[in-house]
Short mmCIF file of C-alpha atoms and ligand atoms in Angstrom, two decimals:
data_model
loop_
_atom_site.label_atom_id
_atom_site.label_comp_id
_atom_site.label_asym_id
_atom_site.label_seq_id
_atom_site.Cartn_x
_atom_site.Cartn_y
_atom_site.Cartn_z
CA MET A 207 0.00 0.00 0.00
CA GLN A 208 1.29 3.45 -0.92
CA PRO A 209 0.00 6.91 0.03
CA GLU A 210 -1.67 9.31 -2.38
CA ALA A 211 -1.80 6.86 -5.24
CA ALA A 212 -4.57 6.67 -7.78
CA THR A 213 -5.84 3.26 -6.68
CA PRO A 214 -7.84 2.69 -3.47
CA TYR A 215 -5.44 2.31 -0.53
CA GLY A 216 -2.62 3.03 -3.00
CA LEU A 217 -2.51 -0.70 -3.69
CA ILE A 218 -0.04 -2.04 -6.23
CA ASP A 219 -1.01 -5.39 -7.65
CA ASP A 220 2.36 -6.98 -8.34
CA ALA A 221 4.87 -4.95 -6.37
CA ALA A 222 8.51 -5.01 -5.37
CA LEU A 223 9.89 -3.44 -2.21
CA VAL A 224 13.60 -2.77 -1.65
CA VAL A 225 14.98 -2.33 1.88
CA GLN A 226 18.36 -0.83 2.56
CA GLY A 227 19.75 0.22 5.94
CA GLY A 228 16.38 0.04 7.68
CA ARG A 229 14.72 2.27 5.08
CA ILE A 230 12.59 1.66 2.03
CA ALA A 231 14.96 2.32 -0.86
CA TRP A 232 12.44 1.65 -3.60
CA VAL A 233 8.84 0.50 -3.96
CA GLY A 234 6.66 0.16 -7.02
CA ASP A 235 5.52 -2.09 -9.85
CA ARG A 236 7.72 -5.16 -9.95
CA ALA A 237 8.02 -4.76 -13.71
CA ALA A 238 9.60 -1.34 -13.20
CA LEU A 239 12.24 -2.51 -10.71
CA ALA A 240 15.69 -1.52 -11.97
CA PRO A 241 17.83 -4.69 -12.44
CA PHE A 242 20.68 -3.40 -10.29
CA TRP A 243 18.54 -3.73 -7.15
CA SER A 244 18.22 -7.49 -7.69
CA GLU A 245 21.85 -7.82 -8.77
CA GLN A 246 23.25 -6.18 -5.64
CA ALA A 247 20.65 -7.53 -3.17
CA SER A 248 22.06 -9.60 -0.31
CA GLU A 249 18.69 -11.30 0.19
CA GLN A 250 15.59 -11.69 -1.94
CA HIS A 251 12.18 -12.92 -0.83
CA ASP A 252 9.25 -14.01 -2.91
CA CYS A 253 6.30 -13.03 -0.74
CA GLY A 254 4.05 -15.44 -2.56
CA GLY A 255 1.03 -13.24 -3.05
CA ALA A 256 1.00 -11.80 0.48
CA LEU A 257 -0.53 -8.36 1.05
CA ILE A 258 2.10 -5.99 2.41
CA THR A 259 0.92 -3.06 4.52
CA PRO A 260 2.79 -0.47 6.54
CA GLY A 261 3.45 -1.56 10.13
CA LEU A 262 0.46 -0.68 12.27
CA ILE A 263 0.79 2.24 14.69
CA ASP A 264 -1.14 2.24 17.96
CA CYS A 265 -0.97 5.93 18.85
CA HIS A 266 -2.84 5.99 22.20
CA THR A 267 -2.29 3.40 24.92
CA HIS A 268 -2.05 3.25 28.70
CA LEU A 269 -0.46 -0.18 28.42
CA VAL A 270 1.75 0.02 31.54
CA TYR A 271 -0.36 -0.54 34.66
CA GLY A 272 -0.61 -2.93 37.59
CA GLY A 273 -3.47 -5.35 38.26
CA ASP A 274 -6.73 -5.34 36.36
CA ARG A 275 -10.33 -4.33 36.92
CA ALA A 276 -12.14 -7.57 36.03
CA ASN A 277 -13.59 -7.61 39.51
CA GLU A 278 -15.05 -4.13 39.04
CA PHE A 279 -16.45 -5.15 35.67
CA GLU A 280 -18.20 -8.06 37.36
CA LEU A 281 -19.50 -5.91 40.22
CA ARG A 282 -20.98 -3.46 37.75
CA LEU A 283 -22.73 -6.18 35.81
CA ASN A 284 -24.17 -7.38 39.10
CA GLY A 285 -25.71 -3.98 39.70
CA ALA A 286 -23.12 -1.90 41.60
CA SER A 287 -22.81 1.68 40.39
CA TYR A 288 -19.55 3.28 39.30
CA GLU A 289 -19.78 5.64 42.30
CA GLU A 290 -20.22 2.80 44.78
CA ILE A 291 -17.17 1.09 43.34
CA ALA A 292 -15.15 4.30 43.47
CA ARG A 293 -16.19 4.92 47.11
CA ALA A 294 -15.00 1.42 47.97
CA GLY A 295 -11.57 2.28 46.56
CA GLY A 296 -12.17 0.96 43.04
CA GLY A 297 -11.96 2.67 39.66
CA ILE A 298 -8.79 4.50 38.61
CA ALA A 299 -7.70 4.66 42.27
CA SER A 300 -7.43 0.88 42.45
CA THR A 301 -5.18 0.81 39.37
CA VAL A 302 -3.04 3.58 40.87
CA GLN A 303 -2.71 1.52 44.04
CA ALA A 304 -1.77 -1.66 42.15
CA THR A 305 0.67 0.25 39.92
CA ARG A 306 2.37 1.91 42.87
CA ALA A 307 2.63 -1.42 44.70
CA ALA A 308 4.36 -3.14 41.76
CA SER A 309 8.14 -3.11 41.41
CA GLU A 310 9.60 -2.01 38.08
CA ASP A 311 10.29 -5.64 37.12
CA ASP A 312 6.83 -6.69 38.18
CA LEU A 313 5.21 -3.90 36.16
CA PHE A 314 7.32 -4.88 33.17
CA ALA A 315 6.22 -8.52 33.48
CA GLN A 316 2.56 -7.52 33.79
CA SER A 317 2.70 -5.21 30.77
CA LEU A 318 4.71 -7.43 28.40
CA PRO A 319 1.83 -9.78 27.43
CA ARG A 320 -0.20 -6.76 26.34
CA LEU A 321 2.64 -5.54 24.16
CA ASN A 322 3.09 -9.04 22.73
CA ALA A 323 -0.61 -9.20 21.84
CA LEU A 324 -0.40 -5.91 19.93
CA MET A 325 2.77 -6.96 18.13
CA ALA A 326 1.19 -10.28 17.15
CA GLU A 327 -1.26 -8.20 15.09
CA GLY A 328 1.42 -6.24 13.26
CA VAL A 329 1.94 -3.21 15.50
CA THR A 330 5.41 -1.78 14.87
CA THR A 331 5.19 1.57 16.70
CA LEU A 332 3.17 2.36 19.77
CA GLU A 333 2.64 5.15 22.21
CA ILE A 334 2.55 4.40 25.93
CA LYS A 335 1.30 6.96 28.45
CA SER A 336 2.11 7.17 32.12
CA GLY A 337 -0.73 8.24 34.39
CA TYR A 338 -1.25 5.44 36.91
CA GLY A 339 1.71 6.43 39.08
CA LEU A 340 0.75 10.05 39.81
CA SER A 341 3.91 10.84 41.78
CA LEU A 342 7.45 11.47 40.56
CA GLU A 343 8.69 8.08 41.73
CA HIS A 344 5.86 6.07 40.23
CA GLU A 345 5.44 8.06 37.03
CA ARG A 346 9.17 7.57 36.47
CA LYS A 347 8.78 3.85 37.05
CA CYS A 348 5.98 3.60 34.47
CA LEU A 349 7.90 5.56 31.84
CA ARG A 350 11.03 3.51 32.44
CA VAL A 351 9.02 0.33 31.97
CA ALA A 352 7.61 1.72 28.72
CA ARG A 353 11.13 2.42 27.44
CA ARG A 354 12.34 -1.04 28.52
CA LEU A 355 9.43 -2.72 26.77
CA GLY A 356 10.39 -1.01 23.53
CA ALA A 357 14.07 -1.89 23.87
CA GLN A 358 13.43 -5.54 24.75
CA ALA A 359 10.74 -6.19 22.14
CA GLY A 360 12.55 -4.29 19.38
CA ILE A 361 9.59 -2.03 18.75
CA ALA A 362 9.45 1.77 18.62
CA VAL A 363 7.78 3.09 21.78
CA ARG A 364 6.90 6.77 22.16
CA THR A 365 6.36 7.77 25.77
CA THR A 366 3.81 10.35 26.85
CA PHE A 367 3.72 11.91 30.31
CA LEU A 368 0.12 11.90 31.55
CA GLY A 369 0.67 13.07 35.11
CA ALA A 370 -2.58 15.03 34.82
CA HIS A 371 -4.67 11.88 34.38
CA ALA A 372 -6.43 11.69 37.74
CA LEU A 373 -6.18 13.17 41.20
CA PRO A 374 -4.19 10.82 43.46
CA PRO A 375 -5.80 10.09 46.85
CA GLU A 376 -3.26 12.13 48.81
CA PHE A 377 -4.38 15.26 46.90
CA THR A 378 -8.15 14.82 47.35
CA GLY A 379 -9.80 18.23 47.13
CA ARG A 380 -6.50 19.90 46.14
CA ALA A 381 -6.41 19.62 42.35
CA ASP A 382 -4.48 22.87 41.81
CA GLU A 383 -1.81 21.74 44.22
CA TYR A 384 -1.57 18.44 42.39
CA ILE A 385 -1.01 20.36 39.14
CA ASP A 386 1.84 22.19 40.94
CA ALA A 387 3.30 18.74 41.63
CA VAL A 388 2.83 17.68 37.99
CA LEU A 389 4.74 20.79 36.91
CA GLN A 390 7.64 19.67 39.09
CA MET A 391 7.59 16.09 37.80
CA LEU A 392 7.65 17.10 34.14
CA PRO A 393 11.10 18.74 33.89
CA ALA A 394 12.67 16.04 36.05
CA LEU A 395 11.31 13.23 33.87
CA HIS A 396 12.16 15.14 30.70
CA GLU A 397 15.73 15.54 31.88
CA GLU A 398 15.97 11.77 32.26
CA GLY A 399 14.93 11.38 28.62
CA LEU A 400 11.65 9.72 29.52
CA VAL A 401 9.18 12.08 27.84
CA ASP A 402 8.38 12.39 24.12
CA ALA A 403 5.06 14.23 24.57
CA VAL A 404 2.69 15.52 27.26
CA ASP A 405 -0.99 14.67 27.65
CA ALA A 406 -3.77 15.57 30.09
CA PHE A 407 -7.29 14.35 30.83
CA CYS A 408 -9.44 17.46 30.42
CA GLU A 409 -12.91 16.60 31.65
CA ARG A 410 -15.32 17.59 34.40
CA ILE A 411 -14.35 14.40 36.30
CA ALA A 412 -10.64 15.09 35.79
CA PHE A 413 -8.89 18.44 35.14
CA SER A 414 -10.25 21.79 33.98
CA THR A 415 -9.13 23.68 30.88
CA ALA A 416 -7.32 26.17 33.14
CA GLN A 417 -5.38 23.34 34.80
CA THR A 418 -4.70 21.73 31.42
CA GLU A 419 -3.38 25.05 30.13
CA ARG A 420 -0.84 25.20 32.95
CA VAL A 421 0.43 21.75 31.99
CA PHE A 422 0.60 22.66 28.29
CA THR A 423 2.44 25.91 29.01
CA ALA A 424 5.08 23.96 30.94
CA ALA A 425 5.36 21.38 28.14
CA LYS A 426 5.82 24.05 25.50
CA ALA A 427 8.50 25.77 27.60
CA LEU A 428 10.45 22.50 27.41
CA GLY A 429 9.82 22.19 23.67
CA LEU A 430 7.60 19.12 24.12
CA PRO A 431 4.56 18.48 21.91
CA VAL A 432 1.16 18.12 23.57
CA LYS A 433 -1.91 15.91 23.11
CA LEU A 434 -5.22 15.90 24.95
CA HIS A 435 -7.95 13.54 26.17
CA ALA A 436 -10.74 15.89 25.16
CA GLU A 437 -14.55 15.96 24.91
CA GLN A 438 -14.97 12.30 25.94
CA LEU A 439 -17.90 12.85 28.29
CA SER A 440 -18.77 16.51 27.67
CA ASP A 441 -17.82 19.42 25.39
CA SER A 442 -15.51 21.33 27.68
CA GLY A 443 -13.62 23.31 25.04
CA GLY A 444 -10.52 21.19 25.38
CA ALA A 445 -10.07 20.81 21.63
CA GLN A 446 -9.83 24.58 21.09
CA LEU A 447 -7.33 24.86 23.91
CA ALA A 448 -5.24 22.01 22.53
CA ALA A 449 -5.34 23.51 19.03
CA ARG A 450 -4.03 26.80 20.41
CA PHE A 451 -1.01 24.88 21.62
CA GLY A 452 -0.59 23.20 18.23
CA ALA A 453 -1.45 19.80 19.75
CA LEU A 454 -0.44 16.70 17.81
CA SER A 455 -3.82 15.14 18.59
CA CYS A 456 -7.07 15.37 20.49
CA ASP A 457 -8.36 11.98 21.54
CA HIS A 458 -11.85 10.50 22.19
CA LEU A 459 -13.93 13.52 20.98
CA GLU A 460 -17.43 12.02 21.19
CA TRP A 461 -18.73 15.46 22.33
CA LEU A 462 -16.60 17.58 19.99
CA GLY A 463 -18.43 20.66 18.66
CA GLU A 464 -17.96 22.48 15.37
CA GLU A 465 -15.70 25.20 16.82
CA GLY A 466 -13.40 22.53 18.17
CA ALA A 467 -13.29 20.71 14.83
CA LYS A 468 -12.47 23.95 12.99
CA ALA A 469 -9.72 24.80 15.44
CA MET A 470 -8.23 21.32 15.06
CA ALA A 471 -8.33 21.55 11.27
CA GLN A 472 -6.51 24.87 11.36
CA ALA A 473 -3.85 23.64 13.75
CA GLY A 474 -3.35 20.34 11.88
CA THR A 475 -4.35 18.43 15.02
CA VAL A 476 -5.28 14.77 14.46
CA ALA A 477 -8.56 13.36 15.83
CA VAL A 478 -7.76 10.05 17.56
CA LEU A 479 -10.93 7.96 17.75
CA LEU A 480 -11.13 5.16 20.31
CA PRO A 481 -13.88 2.66 19.48
CA GLY A 482 -12.81 0.27 22.26
CA ALA A 483 -13.65 2.80 25.00
CA PHE A 484 -16.92 3.72 23.27
CA TYR A 485 -17.86 0.04 23.19
CA PHE A 486 -16.68 -0.94 26.66
CA LEU A 487 -18.38 2.03 28.37
CA ARG A 488 -21.47 1.35 26.25
CA GLU A 489 -21.50 4.98 25.12
CA THR A 490 -24.24 6.08 22.77
CA LYS A 491 -22.94 9.42 21.53
CA LEU A 492 -20.87 8.89 18.41
CA PRO A 493 -17.85 11.06 17.59
CA PRO A 494 -18.79 13.57 14.84
CA VAL A 495 -17.10 11.74 11.99
CA ALA A 496 -18.99 13.56 9.22
CA MET A 497 -17.97 16.90 10.71
CA LEU A 498 -14.34 15.83 11.00
CA ARG A 499 -14.43 14.78 7.35
CA GLU A 500 -16.05 18.02 6.30
CA HIS A 501 -13.36 20.09 7.99
CA GLY A 502 -10.56 17.84 6.76
CA VAL A 503 -9.37 16.76 10.20
CA PRO A 504 -7.25 13.60 9.83
CA MET A 505 -8.68 10.69 11.84
CA ALA A 506 -6.55 8.09 13.62
CA ILE A 507 -7.75 4.91 15.36
CA SER A 508 -6.26 3.38 18.46
CA THR A 509 -6.89 0.77 21.18
CA ASP A 510 -6.70 3.14 24.21
CA CYS A 511 -5.45 -0.03 25.96
CA ASN A 512 -6.22 0.63 29.66
CA PRO A 513 -7.76 -1.35 32.53
CA GLY A 514 -10.82 0.84 33.10
CA SER A 515 -12.42 1.95 29.86
CA SER A 516 -10.79 -0.15 27.14
CA PRO A 517 -9.06 -3.37 28.20
CA CYS A 518 -8.22 -3.98 24.57
CA THR A 519 -5.06 -5.33 22.97
CA SER A 520 -6.39 -5.88 19.45
CA ILE A 521 -5.67 -3.22 16.85
CA LEU A 522 -7.38 -5.38 14.19
CA LEU A 523 -10.59 -5.39 16.23
CA MET A 524 -10.30 -1.58 16.41
CA LEU A 525 -10.11 -1.46 12.61
CA ASN A 526 -13.35 -3.42 12.52
CA MET A 527 -15.08 -1.36 15.23
CA ALA A 528 -14.02 1.95 13.68
CA CYS A 529 -16.14 0.86 10.71
CA THR A 530 -19.03 -0.91 12.45
CA LEU A 531 -19.45 1.55 15.34
CA PHE A 532 -18.12 4.84 13.92
CA ARG A 533 -18.98 4.23 10.23
CA LEU A 534 -15.52 4.91 8.89
CA THR A 535 -14.79 3.32 5.55
CA PRO A 536 -12.20 0.52 5.66
CA GLU A 537 -9.85 2.82 3.76
CA GLU A 538 -10.26 5.56 6.39
CA ALA A 539 -9.74 3.00 9.15
CA TRP A 540 -6.49 1.87 7.52
CA ALA A 541 -5.26 5.46 7.29
CA GLY A 542 -6.20 5.67 10.98
CA VAL A 543 -3.74 2.99 12.06
CA THR A 544 -0.99 3.98 9.65
CA ARG A 545 -0.30 7.47 8.31
CA HIS A 546 -2.72 9.42 10.48
CA ALA A 547 -1.53 7.54 13.56
CA ALA A 548 2.04 8.53 12.63
CA LEU A 549 0.91 12.16 12.39
CA ALA A 550 -0.70 11.88 15.83
CA LEU A 551 2.74 10.98 17.18
CA GLY A 552 4.56 13.63 15.16
CA LEU A 553 6.47 10.96 13.23
CA ALA A 554 7.04 11.80 9.57
CA ASP A 555 9.14 8.74 8.75
CA ARG A 556 6.52 5.99 8.95
CA GLY A 557 2.91 5.07 8.31
CA ALA A 558 3.29 4.56 4.56
CA LEU A 559 5.25 2.39 2.18
CA ALA A 560 7.22 4.98 0.27
CA GLN A 561 10.82 5.62 -0.60
CA GLY A 562 12.79 6.99 2.35
CA MET A 563 10.33 5.77 4.98
CA ARG A 564 11.34 3.44 7.79
CA ALA A 565 11.16 -0.19 6.69
CA ASP A 566 8.29 -1.14 9.02
CA PHE A 567 5.82 -3.44 7.29
CA VAL A 568 3.64 -6.49 7.69
CA LEU A 569 2.95 -9.46 5.40
CA TRP A 570 -0.57 -10.83 5.59
CA ASP A 571 -2.15 -13.93 4.09
CA VAL A 572 -4.99 -12.01 2.47
CA ARG A 573 -5.60 -10.40 -0.91
CA SER A 574 -7.19 -7.10 0.10
CA PRO A 575 -6.99 -4.64 3.02
CA ALA A 576 -10.74 -5.00 3.64
CA GLN A 577 -10.15 -8.67 4.48
CA LEU A 578 -8.28 -7.48 7.57
CA VAL A 579 -11.03 -5.08 8.63
CA TYR A 580 -14.01 -7.36 8.15
CA PRO A 581 -13.37 -10.36 10.45
CA MET A 582 -13.55 -10.23 14.25
CA GLY A 583 -10.82 -12.37 15.70
CA LEU A 584 -8.92 -13.76 12.72
CA ASN A 585 -5.24 -12.85 12.54
CA PRO A 586 -3.68 -13.77 9.19
CA ARG A 587 -0.32 -12.10 9.89
CA ARG A 588 2.54 -13.98 8.29
CA ALA A 589 5.53 -11.83 9.23
CA THR A 590 6.53 -8.40 10.50
CA VAL A 591 9.58 -6.34 9.57
CA ILE A 592 10.59 -3.53 11.94
CA ASP A 593 13.30 -1.08 10.95
CA GLY A 594 14.38 -3.50 8.22
CA ASN A 595 14.63 -6.49 10.58
CA LEU A 596 12.44 -9.55 10.19
CA GLN A 597 10.89 -10.20 13.62
N1 LIG B 673 -9.90 8.19 29.62
C1 LIG B 673 -10.54 7.14 30.07
O1 LIG B 673 -11.55 6.70 29.66
C2 LIG B 673 -9.72 6.64 31.11
N2 LIG B 673 -8.61 7.42 31.19
C3 LIG B 673 -8.78 8.36 30.33
O2 LIG B 673 -7.97 9.25 30.20
C4 LIG B 673 -10.06 5.61 32.02
C5 LIG B 673 -8.89 5.12 32.75
C6 LIG B 673 -9.29 4.15 33.80
O3 LIG B 673 -10.47 4.01 34.14
O4 LIG B 673 -8.37 3.48 34.31
FE1 LIG B 674 -6.87 7.16 27.01
#
C-alpha cells in the first residue's frame, strides 16, 4: 500500500519493495524494478502473493499498569454503580494503588503480554502513556518500563507523560496543588529522557481547561509536543485549547463541537478515535465523523489499551469497530492505524510504504486490506519487519 496513489489504498497489484539500511529504498511495480537492485541484493524474498501493509501504529495506549479491573467489571454487571465502586476504593484509584505497589520488574512482566498481543497483530510503533503512578517516583517507574518494553521487544515506543490523568488520593480536594506537583515532575522526567510528549485528561471528572493550560504551558516551555484527552464525556472546550497549543492530537472527541473541529483543522491536530472505549463504556454518543471529514481533520484509530475503559489489545478489532461503530470506511480505518496515527505521534518517517520511509511493514495472508477489517478475531499475519529487521 502506498499513500496518495490513484488506486484505493494506494494498492499495487504486483509490487517489489527494496529495503536498505532500515529504510525503504524503492517501492513500485515489480516490472519497473531496476535490475541493479536485484543484482546487488544480499537477500531476496518471494512473498508469494501476500498483502504488504505499513506496520500498524497504535498511537494511544495506557499499556503500563498494575493489576486489572475484572472484579469491578463483574460488580458493575451485578448492579453496583460506578460511584459505589469508586467509594469502595475501586476505579482509577485501584489501578493507581496496584501500579504503585508493583516493582519495576513486576510492572514490566505484567505489561509485556499486552505488548506481545499488539505486536502479534502487526503493530510496529506504539505510544505508551504514564498516568497510573501520579507521583514522581511512580510516574518515572511507568515511563522507564515503557522504554524497557520497547528496547526488549525491538519495537518503537513513544512515551507520553500523563501526570494530569487523575487526582491521586493524597491530593483529594487539592487539584491545583496536584497540578503544581505535575509541573515539578515534568522537567525532572524530561531531563531523564523519559518524555516524548505531554498529555492531560481534560474533563469535568478530571482536570479543567485552566489546569490543562498550565500543563501545556510547561510542556511548551520545554519544547515538548502536547496531546489531549478531550470531549470524551462533555464538550468542555478542550479541543480549542489544545489547538491553540498546536497539539499533535485530540483523543476521544465524542462530544466535539464544530468550533473545536475547525480549530483542530486549522492547527493540523489529528482526531484520535477510540472505538474500544466507546464500546466498553457502552456509550451512545458517536464522535462527529462527518464533521471531522467536512473540515478535513485527519482521523486516527487506536486501542486506548487501559484497565478501566478499554481493556483492549487488538488493533485489528479496532479497525473493525471503527467501521461498524463509527462508520468509517475501511480505507479511512487503515489510514487511521498507519499514516494518520504517525501524524498523531509527530512521526514523519513511517505510516506509509514509500521511498525513504522506515522499513516497518507487515505481510498478511490475504488479498485485500478489507479482508483485515471485516473479520472479528482472525489474525492472518505472516511476518513483521521492523526497521528492516524480520521479527
Ligand atoms: N480516559 C478514560 O476513559 C480513562 N482514562 C482516560 O484518560 C479511564 C482510565 C481508567 O479508568 O483506568
Ligand atoms: Fe486514554
